[in-house]
Amino acid sequence: MLEVKGLHKAFGGNEVLKGLDFKVEKGEVVAVLGPSGSGKTTLLRCISFLERVDRGEILFGDLRHDMVHISKKKIREFRMQMGFVFQSFNLFRNMTALHNVMEGLTVARQVPRQEAERIAWEMLRKVGLEDRALYYPDQLSGGQQQRVAIARAIAANPQVILFDEPTSALDPELTGEVLEVMRKLAEEGTTMVVVTHEMAFARDVADRVVFMEDGGIVEEGPAEEFFRHPKEERTAQFLRRVLGDLESDR
Amino acid sequence: MTERLANILITSFTKILMPGIRVTIPLTVCSFAFSMVLALFLAIVQVANIRGLKQLSQLYIWIFRGTPLLVQLFIIYFGLPSVGVMLDAFPAAVIAFGMNLAAYNAEVIRAAILAVPEGQTEAAYLIGLTYPQLMVRVVLPQAFPIAFPSLFNNLISLLKDTSLASSITIVELFTTAQQIAARTFEPLAMYCEAAVIYLIFCTVLTWVQGYVEKRLVWEHKEGDRKGLRGLKTGV
């Protein structure tokens, strides 16, 4: 359903994505793993046009476009079909949680105000924050802010939601509530791409795992197989290290 | 001397205060309003990086910050008539003060816009907002509380700088003090009295600033939240 082909991206002389192909099917949950600096976040930012690639092509639904020569209007069209959840939440600090969720509906999509408000309440209920709807972001905990951000991302019913390390900026005791919301979304059949360091989440929730290193995909496959029988030595090394950490945490 | 001086001080107080209220304050308010409109434009074309307009804005700021206000005032009121632009004293002063202050306010606003976290800009684009929508709905409402103390600082500065208008025939607070000083031969007393009246005006402004600043923080908007709660039950 969403596919990018031959992504090249360099920052200065530093090549971050080296001709990467990436694909997600409808209803699929893909976890993108890899050591820091492997280009995971850059991949998501390129898909959502927050970074302009040097070369690449995107296929999304029935839209197909070159990613370098693309108008702002066309980019907006693509983005209207995507939801994005940032590591640092990025809620609008001058608006209540409710208005954060409504904003994309009323302003960008001309949904009537009452209808938008109904949807926003429903989304906040979904992430378990109905009682915080009228609070400003500064009055919410990190976990609550991220849940509002998820509600904002799903409000317009996008075809795919991109999560950029959604729990990395949270205190350990707050990651659970965010992962729980994401697990629920996955169960409802939401198409999701999740860049994460949460191995347990990737193993239990993702359908497919993509392992990246050095701007390319080293290995990908069904989540269970990936964790039990990694094919590549580099993947196995990575898993030993992070799962070892996971064990020693307990 | 004391009784005569006391009499002069008392009778002149309202005589100086009235043109302060009728002229100095309107002059300050009009000039500041004009400066804000211009400053907003100058700041936004810079932040939005509009080629041509950005450079023009920088040139404007360079010139108006780099030359004395009094000189600018004289150019507009005494200089422009020789190229056919005749202005009454009051509008000439509003234009001079406004254009001068716009250069300073533009920099304050620009800095405040840049202080709004970049991540919200990305989030706004991703939910489909356009650049103007982003500015009006997300960035400017957050830039305003950041810019407010500095803008208010400039407003207080302007209030006192309007005394320069006395040099282009406007009869305002300071002009009146000058006239009374010349008539009564009490320059020390009259100018001190004028200073006290300016001080009173600025004190009031300082109170206003403190009052508004307290209400500029988002989480203090209790009323807003209550209002919305009422709305919720209706849905």
Coordinates of C-alpha atoms in Angstrom, one line a residue:
Chain A
M1 CA 0.0 0.0 0.0
L2 CA 2.9 2.4 0.8
E3 CA 6.2 1.8 -0.9
V4 CA 9.3 3.8 -1.4
K5 CA 12.0 2.8 -3.8
G6 CA 15.6 3.6 -4.2
L7 CA 15.8 6.2 -1.5
H8 CA 19.1 8.1 -1.4
K9 CA 19.7 10.7 1.2
A10 CA 22.9 12.4 2.3
F11 CA 23.5 15.1 4.9
G12 CA 26.5 17.0 3.7
G13 CA 28.9 14.2 2.6
N14 CA 27.4 11.7 4.9
E15 CA 25.2 9.2 3.2
V16 CA 22.4 8.2 5.5
L17 CA 20.2 6.2 3.1
K18 CA 21.8 4.2 0.4
G19 CA 19.3 3.2 -2.2
L20 CA 16.8 1.8 0.3
D21 CA 13.5 0.0 -0.7
F22 CA 10.8 -0.1 1.9
K23 CA 7.2 -1.4 1.8
V24 CA 4.2 -1.7 4.0
E25 CA 1.0 -3.6 3.2
K26 CA -2.5 -2.6 4.3
G27 CA -3.2 -3.6 7.8
E28 CA 0.4 -4.5 8.5
V29 CA 2.5 -3.4 11.5
V30 CA 6.1 -3.1 10.6
A31 CA 8.7 -2.5 13.3
V32 CA 11.9 -0.8 12.1
L33 CA 14.9 -1.8 14.3
G34 CA 18.6 -1.0 14.2
P35 CA 21.4 0.7 16.0
S36 CA 21.3 4.5 16.3
G37 CA 22.7 6.2 13.2
S38 CA 21.4 3.4 11.0
G39 CA 18.9 5.8 9.2
K40 CA 15.6 4.6 10.7
T41 CA 14.4 8.0 11.7
T42 CA 15.6 9.5 8.4
L43 CA 13.6 6.9 6.6
L44 CA 10.4 7.9 8.3
R45 CA 11.2 11.6 7.8
C46 CA 11.8 11.0 4.1
I47 CA 8.6 9.1 3.6
S48 CA 6.7 12.0 5.2
F49 CA 8.7 14.6 3.2
L50 CA 10.1 16.3 6.3
E51 CA 13.5 15.6 4.6
R52 CA 13.9 15.9 0.9
V53 CA 15.6 12.8 -0.6
D54 CA 18.3 13.1 -3.2
R55 CA 16.7 10.3 -5.2
G56 CA 13.7 8.1 -4.8
E57 CA 10.1 7.3 -5.7
I58 CA 7.0 6.9 -3.6
L59 CA 3.9 4.7 -4.3
F60 CA 1.0 5.3 -2.0
G61 CA -2.4 4.0 -2.6
D62 CA -3.0 4.8 -6.2
L63 CA -0.6 7.8 -6.1
R64 CA 2.9 7.4 -7.5
H65 CA 5.4 10.1 -7.5
D66 CA 9.1 11.0 -7.9
M67 CA 10.2 12.2 -4.4
V68 CA 12.7 14.8 -5.6
H69 CA 10.7 16.8 -8.1
I70 CA 7.4 17.2 -6.3
S71 CA 5.3 20.3 -5.6
K72 CA 4.3 21.5 -2.1
K73 CA 0.7 20.8 -3.0
K74 CA 1.4 17.2 -3.9
I75 CA 3.4 16.7 -0.7
R76 CA 0.4 18.0 1.2
E77 CA -1.8 15.5 -0.6
F78 CA 0.4 12.6 0.4
R79 CA 0.7 13.9 4.0
M80 CA -3.1 14.1 4.3
Q81 CA -3.2 10.3 4.1
M82 CA -0.5 9.8 6.7
G83 CA -0.4 10.1 10.5
F84 CA 2.9 10.9 12.2
V85 CA 3.9 10.5 15.8
F86 CA 7.1 12.2 16.9
Q87 CA 9.6 11.2 19.6
S88 CA 9.1 14.6 21.2
F89 CA 5.2 14.7 20.8
N90 CA 5.2 18.2 19.3
L91 CA 1.8 19.1 20.5
F92 CA 0.6 22.6 19.8
R93 CA 1.2 24.2 23.2
N94 CA -1.3 27.0 22.7
M95 CA -4.2 24.5 22.3
T96 CA -5.9 22.1 24.6
A97 CA -5.6 18.4 24.0
L98 CA -9.0 18.5 22.3
H99 CA -8.1 21.3 20.0
N100 CA -4.8 19.6 19.1
V101 CA -6.8 16.7 17.9
M102 CA -9.4 18.8 16.1
E103 CA -7.0 21.1 14.3
G104 CA -6.2 18.9 11.4
L105 CA -9.9 18.2 10.9
T106 CA -11.3 21.7 11.0
V107 CA -8.5 23.7 9.5
A108 CA -6.9 21.3 7.0
R109 CA -9.9 19.2 6.0
Q110 CA -12.8 21.6 6.5
V111 CA -14.7 19.1 8.7
P112 CA -17.6 21.0 10.4
R113 CA -16.7 22.1 13.9
Q114 CA -19.3 19.9 15.7
E115 CA -18.4 16.9 13.7
A116 CA -14.7 17.5 14.4
E117 CA -15.3 17.9 18.1
R118 CA -17.3 14.6 18.2
I119 CA -14.4 12.8 16.4
A120 CA -11.8 14.4 18.7
W121 CA -13.7 13.3 21.8
E122 CA -13.9 9.8 20.4
M123 CA -10.2 9.7 19.6
L124 CA -9.3 10.9 23.1
R125 CA -11.5 8.2 24.5
K126 CA -9.6 5.7 22.4
V127 CA -6.3 6.7 24.0
G128 CA -7.9 6.9 27.4
L129 CA -7.6 10.6 27.9
E130 CA -11.2 11.8 27.8
D131 CA -10.7 13.4 31.2
R132 CA -7.7 15.4 30.0
A133 CA -9.3 16.7 26.9
L134 CA -9.4 20.3 28.1
Y135 CA -5.9 20.4 29.5
Y136 CA -3.0 22.1 27.8
P137 CA 0.1 20.1 26.8
D138 CA 2.2 21.6 29.6
Q139 CA -0.3 20.2 32.2
L140 CA 0.1 16.7 30.9
S141 CA 2.7 14.0 31.6
G142 CA 5.0 12.9 28.8
G143 CA 3.0 9.7 28.4
Q144 CA -0.3 11.6 28.2
Q145 CA 1.1 14.1 25.7
Q146 CA 2.2 11.2 23.5
R147 CA -1.2 9.6 23.7
V148 CA -2.8 12.9 22.7
A149 CA -0.3 13.1 19.8
I150 CA -1.4 9.6 18.7
A151 CA -5.1 10.7 18.9
R152 CA -4.1 13.7 16.7
A153 CA -2.4 11.4 14.2
I154 CA -5.4 9.0 13.9
A155 CA -8.1 11.6 14.0
A156 CA -8.2 12.1 10.2
N157 CA -8.3 8.3 9.7
P158 CA -5.1 8.2 7.7
Q159 CA -4.1 5.1 5.7
V160 CA -0.8 4.7 7.5
I161 CA 0.6 5.9 10.8
L162 CA 4.4 6.5 11.1
F163 CA 5.8 6.3 14.6
D164 CA 9.3 7.8 15.2
E165 CA 10.6 6.3 18.4
P166 CA 7.4 7.1 20.2
T167 CA 8.6 6.1 23.7
S168 CA 12.2 7.1 23.6
A169 CA 11.6 10.5 25.2
L170 CA 9.5 9.0 28.1
D171 CA 10.4 7.9 31.6
P172 CA 10.4 4.1 31.7
E173 CA 7.3 3.9 33.8
L174 CA 5.4 5.9 31.2
T175 CA 6.3 3.9 28.1
G176 CA 3.7 1.2 29.0
E177 CA 0.6 3.4 28.6
V178 CA 1.8 4.5 25.1
L179 CA 2.7 1.0 24.0
E180 CA -0.7 -0.2 25.2
V181 CA -2.5 2.4 23.0
M182 CA -0.3 1.3 20.0
R183 CA -1.0 -2.3 20.6
K184 CA -4.8 -1.6 20.6
L185 CA -4.4 0.3 17.3
A186 CA -2.5 -2.6 15.8
E187 CA -5.3 -5.0 16.9
E188 CA -7.8 -2.9 15.1
G189 CA -5.9 -3.4 11.9
T190 CA -4.3 0.0 11.6
T191 CA -1.4 0.1 9.2
M192 CA 1.6 1.2 11.2
V193 CA 5.4 1.7 10.7
V194 CA 7.1 1.9 14.0
V195 CA 10.7 2.9 14.5
T196 CA 11.5 1.7 18.0
H197 CA 14.0 0.3 20.5
E198 CA 11.2 -1.6 22.3
M199 CA 12.1 -5.1 21.4
A200 CA 9.3 -6.7 23.3
F201 CA 6.8 -4.5 21.4
A202 CA 8.4 -5.4 18.1
R203 CA 8.3 -9.1 18.9
D204 CA 4.7 -9.2 20.2
V205 CA 2.9 -6.7 18.1
A206 CA 4.7 -6.3 14.8
D207 CA 3.8 -8.5 11.9
R208 CA 7.1 -7.9 10.2
V209 CA 10.5 -6.6 11.4
V210 CA 12.9 -4.6 9.3
F211 CA 16.5 -4.4 10.6
M212 CA 18.5 -1.5 9.3
E213 CA 22.2 -0.7 9.5
D214 CA 24.3 1.8 7.7
G215 CA 21.5 3.2 5.6
G216 CA 20.3 0.0 4.2
I217 CA 18.1 -3.0 5.2
V218 CA 20.1 -5.9 6.5
E219 CA 17.3 -8.3 7.1
E220 CA 13.5 -8.3 7.2
G221 CA 11.0 -11.0 7.9
P222 CA 8.0 -12.0 10.1
A223 CA 8.6 -10.8 13.6
E224 CA 8.7 -14.2 15.3
E225 CA 11.1 -15.7 12.8
F226 CA 13.3 -12.6 13.0
F227 CA 13.7 -12.9 16.7
R228 CA 14.1 -16.7 16.9
H229 CA 16.2 -17.4 13.8
P230 CA 17.9 -14.3 12.5
K231 CA 19.6 -15.1 9.2
E232 CA 22.3 -12.5 9.2
E233 CA 25.2 -12.5 11.6
R234 CA 24.9 -8.8 12.1
T235 CA 21.3 -9.1 13.1
A236 CA 22.1 -11.9 15.5
Q237 CA 24.8 -9.7 17.1
F238 CA 22.4 -6.8 17.5
L239 CA 19.7 -9.1 19.0
R240 CA 22.2 -10.6 21.4
R241 CA 23.1 -7.2 22.6
V242 CA 19.7 -5.7 23.0
L243 CA 17.9 -8.8 24.2
G244 CA 20.8 -9.4 26.6
D245 CA 20.1 -5.9 28.0
L246 CA 16.4 -6.8 28.2
E247 CA 17.2 -9.9 30.2
S248 CA 19.6 -8.2 32.6
D249 CA 16.9 -5.5 33.1
R250 CA 14.6 -8.0 34.7
Chain B
M1 CA 8.9 82.1 46.6
T2 CA 7.3 79.0 48.0
E3 CA 3.7 80.1 47.8
R4 CA 4.0 81.4 44.3
L5 CA 5.8 78.2 43.2
A6 CA 3.3 76.0 44.8
N7 CA 0.5 77.9 43.0
I8 CA 2.3 77.5 39.7
L9 CA 2.9 73.8 40.3
I10 CA -0.7 73.2 41.1
T11 CA -2.3 75.2 38.3
S12 CA 0.2 73.9 35.7
F13 CA -0.3 70.3 36.6
T14 CA -3.6 69.9 34.8
K15 CA -2.4 72.2 32.0
I16 CA 0.5 69.8 31.3
L17 CA -1.5 66.7 32.0
M18 CA -4.3 67.5 29.5
P19 CA -2.2 67.6 26.4
G20 CA -0.5 64.5 27.7
I21 CA -3.9 62.7 27.7
R22 CA -5.2 64.4 24.5
V23 CA -2.0 64.3 22.4
T24 CA 0.9 62.2 23.9
I25 CA -1.2 59.1 24.6
P26 CA -3.0 59.1 21.2
L27 CA 0.3 59.7 19.5
T28 CA 1.9 56.8 21.3
V29 CA -1.0 54.5 20.7
C30 CA -1.3 55.3 16.9
S31 CA 2.5 55.1 16.4
F32 CA 2.7 51.8 18.2
A33 CA -0.2 50.3 16.3
F34 CA 1.3 51.4 13.0
S35 CA 4.7 50.0 14.1
M36 CA 3.2 46.6 15.0
V37 CA 1.5 46.2 11.6
L38 CA 4.7 47.1 9.8
A39 CA 6.9 45.0 12.2
L40 CA 4.8 41.9 11.8
F41 CA 5.2 42.2 8.0
L42 CA 8.9 42.8 8.3
A43 CA 9.4 39.9 10.6
I44 CA 7.3 37.4 8.7
V45 CA 8.9 38.0 5.3
Q46 CA 12.2 37.3 7.0
V47 CA 11.2 34.1 8.7
A48 CA 9.3 32.9 5.7
N49 CA 12.4 33.6 3.7
I50 CA 10.6 35.3 0.8
R51 CA 13.4 36.3 -1.6
G52 CA 13.6 40.0 -2.3
L53 CA 11.2 41.0 0.5
K54 CA 13.6 39.5 3.0
Q55 CA 16.5 41.5 1.8
L56 CA 14.3 44.6 1.6
S57 CA 13.2 44.1 5.2
Q58 CA 16.8 43.8 6.3
L59 CA 17.7 47.0 4.5
Y60 CA 14.8 48.8 6.1
I61 CA 15.8 47.7 9.6
W62 CA 19.5 48.6 8.9
I63 CA 18.5 52.1 7.9
F64 CA 15.9 52.8 10.6
R65 CA 17.9 51.4 13.4
G66 CA 21.0 53.1 12.2
T67 CA 19.8 56.7 12.0
P68 CA 18.5 59.0 14.8
L69 CA 14.8 59.2 15.4
L70 CA 14.9 63.0 15.5
V71 CA 16.6 63.1 12.1
Q72 CA 13.9 60.7 10.7
L73 CA 11.2 63.0 12.1
F74 CA 12.7 66.0 10.5
I75 CA 13.2 64.3 7.1
I76 CA 9.5 63.3 7.1
Y77 CA 8.0 66.6 8.4
F78 CA 10.5 69.3 7.1
G79 CA 12.2 67.4 4.3
L80 CA 9.4 65.7 2.3
P81 CA 7.5 68.9 1.5
S82 CA 10.3 69.8 -0.9
V83 CA 9.5 66.7 -3.0
G84 CA 5.8 67.5 -2.8
V85 CA 4.8 65.4 0.2
M86 CA 3.1 67.6 2.7
L87 CA 2.0 66.1 6.0
D88 CA 0.3 67.5 9.0
A89 CA 2.4 67.4 12.1
F90 CA 0.5 64.6 13.8
P91 CA 0.4 62.1 11.0
A92 CA 4.0 63.0 10.2
A93 CA 4.9 62.1 13.8
V94 CA 2.9 58.9 13.7
I95 CA 4.7 57.8 10.5
A96 CA 8.2 58.7 11.8
F97 CA 7.7 57.1 15.3
G98 CA 5.9 54.1 13.8
M99 CA 8.5 53.4 11.1
N100 CA 11.3 53.8 13.5
L101 CA 9.8 51.5 16.1
A102 CA 8.8 49.0 13.5
A103 CA 12.5 48.3 12.9
Y104 CA 13.0 47.4 16.5
N105 CA 9.7 45.5 17.0
A106 CA 10.4 43.5 13.8
E107 CA 13.5 42.1 15.4
V108 CA 11.7 41.3 18.6
I109 CA 8.9 39.5 16.7
R110 CA 11.4 37.6 14.5
A111 CA 13.3 36.3 17.5
A112 CA 10.1 35.3 19.2
I113 CA 8.9 33.4 16.2
L114 CA 12.2 31.6 16.0
A115 CA 11.9 30.7 19.7
V116 CA 8.7 28.6 19.0
P117 CA 9.9 25.0 18.9
E118 CA 10.5 23.8 15.3
G119 CA 8.8 20.4 16.0
Q120 CA 5.4 22.0 16.1
T121 CA 6.0 23.4 12.6
E122 CA 6.7 19.9 11.4
A123 CA 3.6 18.5 13.2
A124 CA 1.4 21.3 11.7
Y125 CA 2.6 20.5 8.2
L126 CA 2.0 16.8 8.8
I127 CA -1.6 17.3 9.8
G128 CA -2.1 19.3 6.6
L129 CA -1.8 22.9 7.7
T130 CA -0.5 25.4 5.1
Y131 CA 2.2 28.0 6.0
P132 CA -0.3 30.8 6.6
Q133 CA -2.4 28.6 8.8
L134 CA 0.6 27.4 10.7
M135 CA 1.7 31.0 11.3
V136 CA -1.7 32.3 12.4
R137 CA -2.9 29.3 14.4
V138 CA 0.3 27.9 16.0
V139 CA 3.4 30.0 15.7
L140 CA 2.1 33.6 16.3
P141 CA -0.1 32.8 19.3
Q142 CA 3.0 31.2 20.9
A143 CA 5.4 33.9 19.8
F144 CA 3.3 36.6 21.3
P145 CA 3.8 35.8 24.9
I146 CA 7.6 35.6 24.2
A147 CA 7.7 38.9 22.4
F148 CA 5.3 40.7 24.8
P149 CA 7.8 41.9 27.5
S150 CA 10.2 43.3 24.9
L151 CA 7.4 44.9 22.8
F152 CA 6.0 46.5 26.0
N153 CA 9.5 47.8 26.8
N154 CA 9.6 49.5 23.4
L155 CA 6.1 50.9 24.0
I156 CA 7.3 52.5 27.2
S157 CA 10.3 53.9 25.4
L158 CA 8.0 55.3 22.7
L159 CA 5.8 57.1 25.2
K160 CA 8.8 59.1 26.3
D161 CA 10.2 59.6 22.8
T162 CA 7.0 61.3 21.7
S163 CA 8.4 64.3 23.5
L164 CA 10.5 64.8 20.3
A165 CA 7.2 65.7 18.6
S166 CA 7.5 69.1 20.3
S167 CA 10.2 69.9 17.8
I168 CA 7.8 69.6 14.9
T169 CA 5.2 72.0 16.3
I170 CA 3.0 69.4 18.0
V171 CA 1.6 70.8 21.2
E172 CA 1.9 67.8 23.5
L173 CA 2.9 67.2 27.1
F174 CA 6.5 68.5 26.8
T175 CA 5.7 71.4 24.5
T176 CA 3.2 72.6 27.1
A177 CA 5.7 72.4 29.9
Q178 CA 8.2 74.4 27.8
Q179 CA 5.6 77.1 27.2
I180 CA 4.8 77.4 30.9
A181 CA 8.4 77.3 31.8
A182 CA 9.1 80.2 29.5
R183 CA 6.2 82.2 30.8
T184 CA 6.8 81.6 34.6
F185 CA 10.6 81.5 34.5
E186 CA 10.5 78.2 36.5
P187 CA 12.2 75.8 34.1
L188 CA 13.4 73.4 36.9
A189 CA 9.9 73.1 38.4
M190 CA 8.1 72.8 35.1
Y191 CA 10.4 70.2 33.6
C192 CA 10.4 68.2 36.7
E193 CA 6.6 68.3 36.7
A194 CA 6.6 67.1 33.1
A195 CA 9.0 64.3 34.1
V196 CA 6.6 63.3 37.0
I197 CA 3.7 63.1 34.6
Y198 CA 5.6 60.9 32.2
L199 CA 6.6 58.8 35.2
I200 CA 2.9 58.4 36.1
F201 CA 2.0 57.3 32.6
C202 CA 4.8 54.8 32.6
T203 CA 3.9 53.5 36.0
V204 CA 0.4 52.8 34.7
L205 CA 1.8 51.0 31.7
T206 CA 4.0 48.9 33.9
W207 CA 1.0 47.8 35.9
V208 CA -0.8 46.9 32.7
Q209 CA 2.3 44.9 31.6
G210 CA 2.4 42.9 34.8
Y211 CA -1.4 42.3 34.6
V212 CA -1.3 41.1 31.0
E213 CA 1.8 39.0 31.4
K214 CA 0.2 37.0 34.2
R215 CA -2.6 36.0 31.8
L216 CA -0.3 35.1 28.9
V217 CA 0.5 31.6 30.1
W218 CA -1.5 28.8 28.6
E219 CA -2.2 26.8 31.7
H220 CA -3.6 29.8 33.5
K221 CA -6.5 30.0 31.1
E222 CA -9.0 28.6 33.7
G223 CA -11.9 30.4 32.1
D224 CA -11.3 28.8 28.8
R225 CA -11.3 25.3 30.3
K226 CA -14.6 25.9 32.1
G227 CA -16.2 27.3 29.0
L228 CA -15.2 24.2 27.1
R229 CA -16.4 21.9 29.8
G230 CA -19.8 23.4 29.3
L231 CA -19.5 22.6 25.7
K232 CA -18.7 19.0 26.4
T233 CA -22.0 18.2 28.0
G234 CA -23.7 19.6 25.0
V235 CA -22.0 17.2 22.7

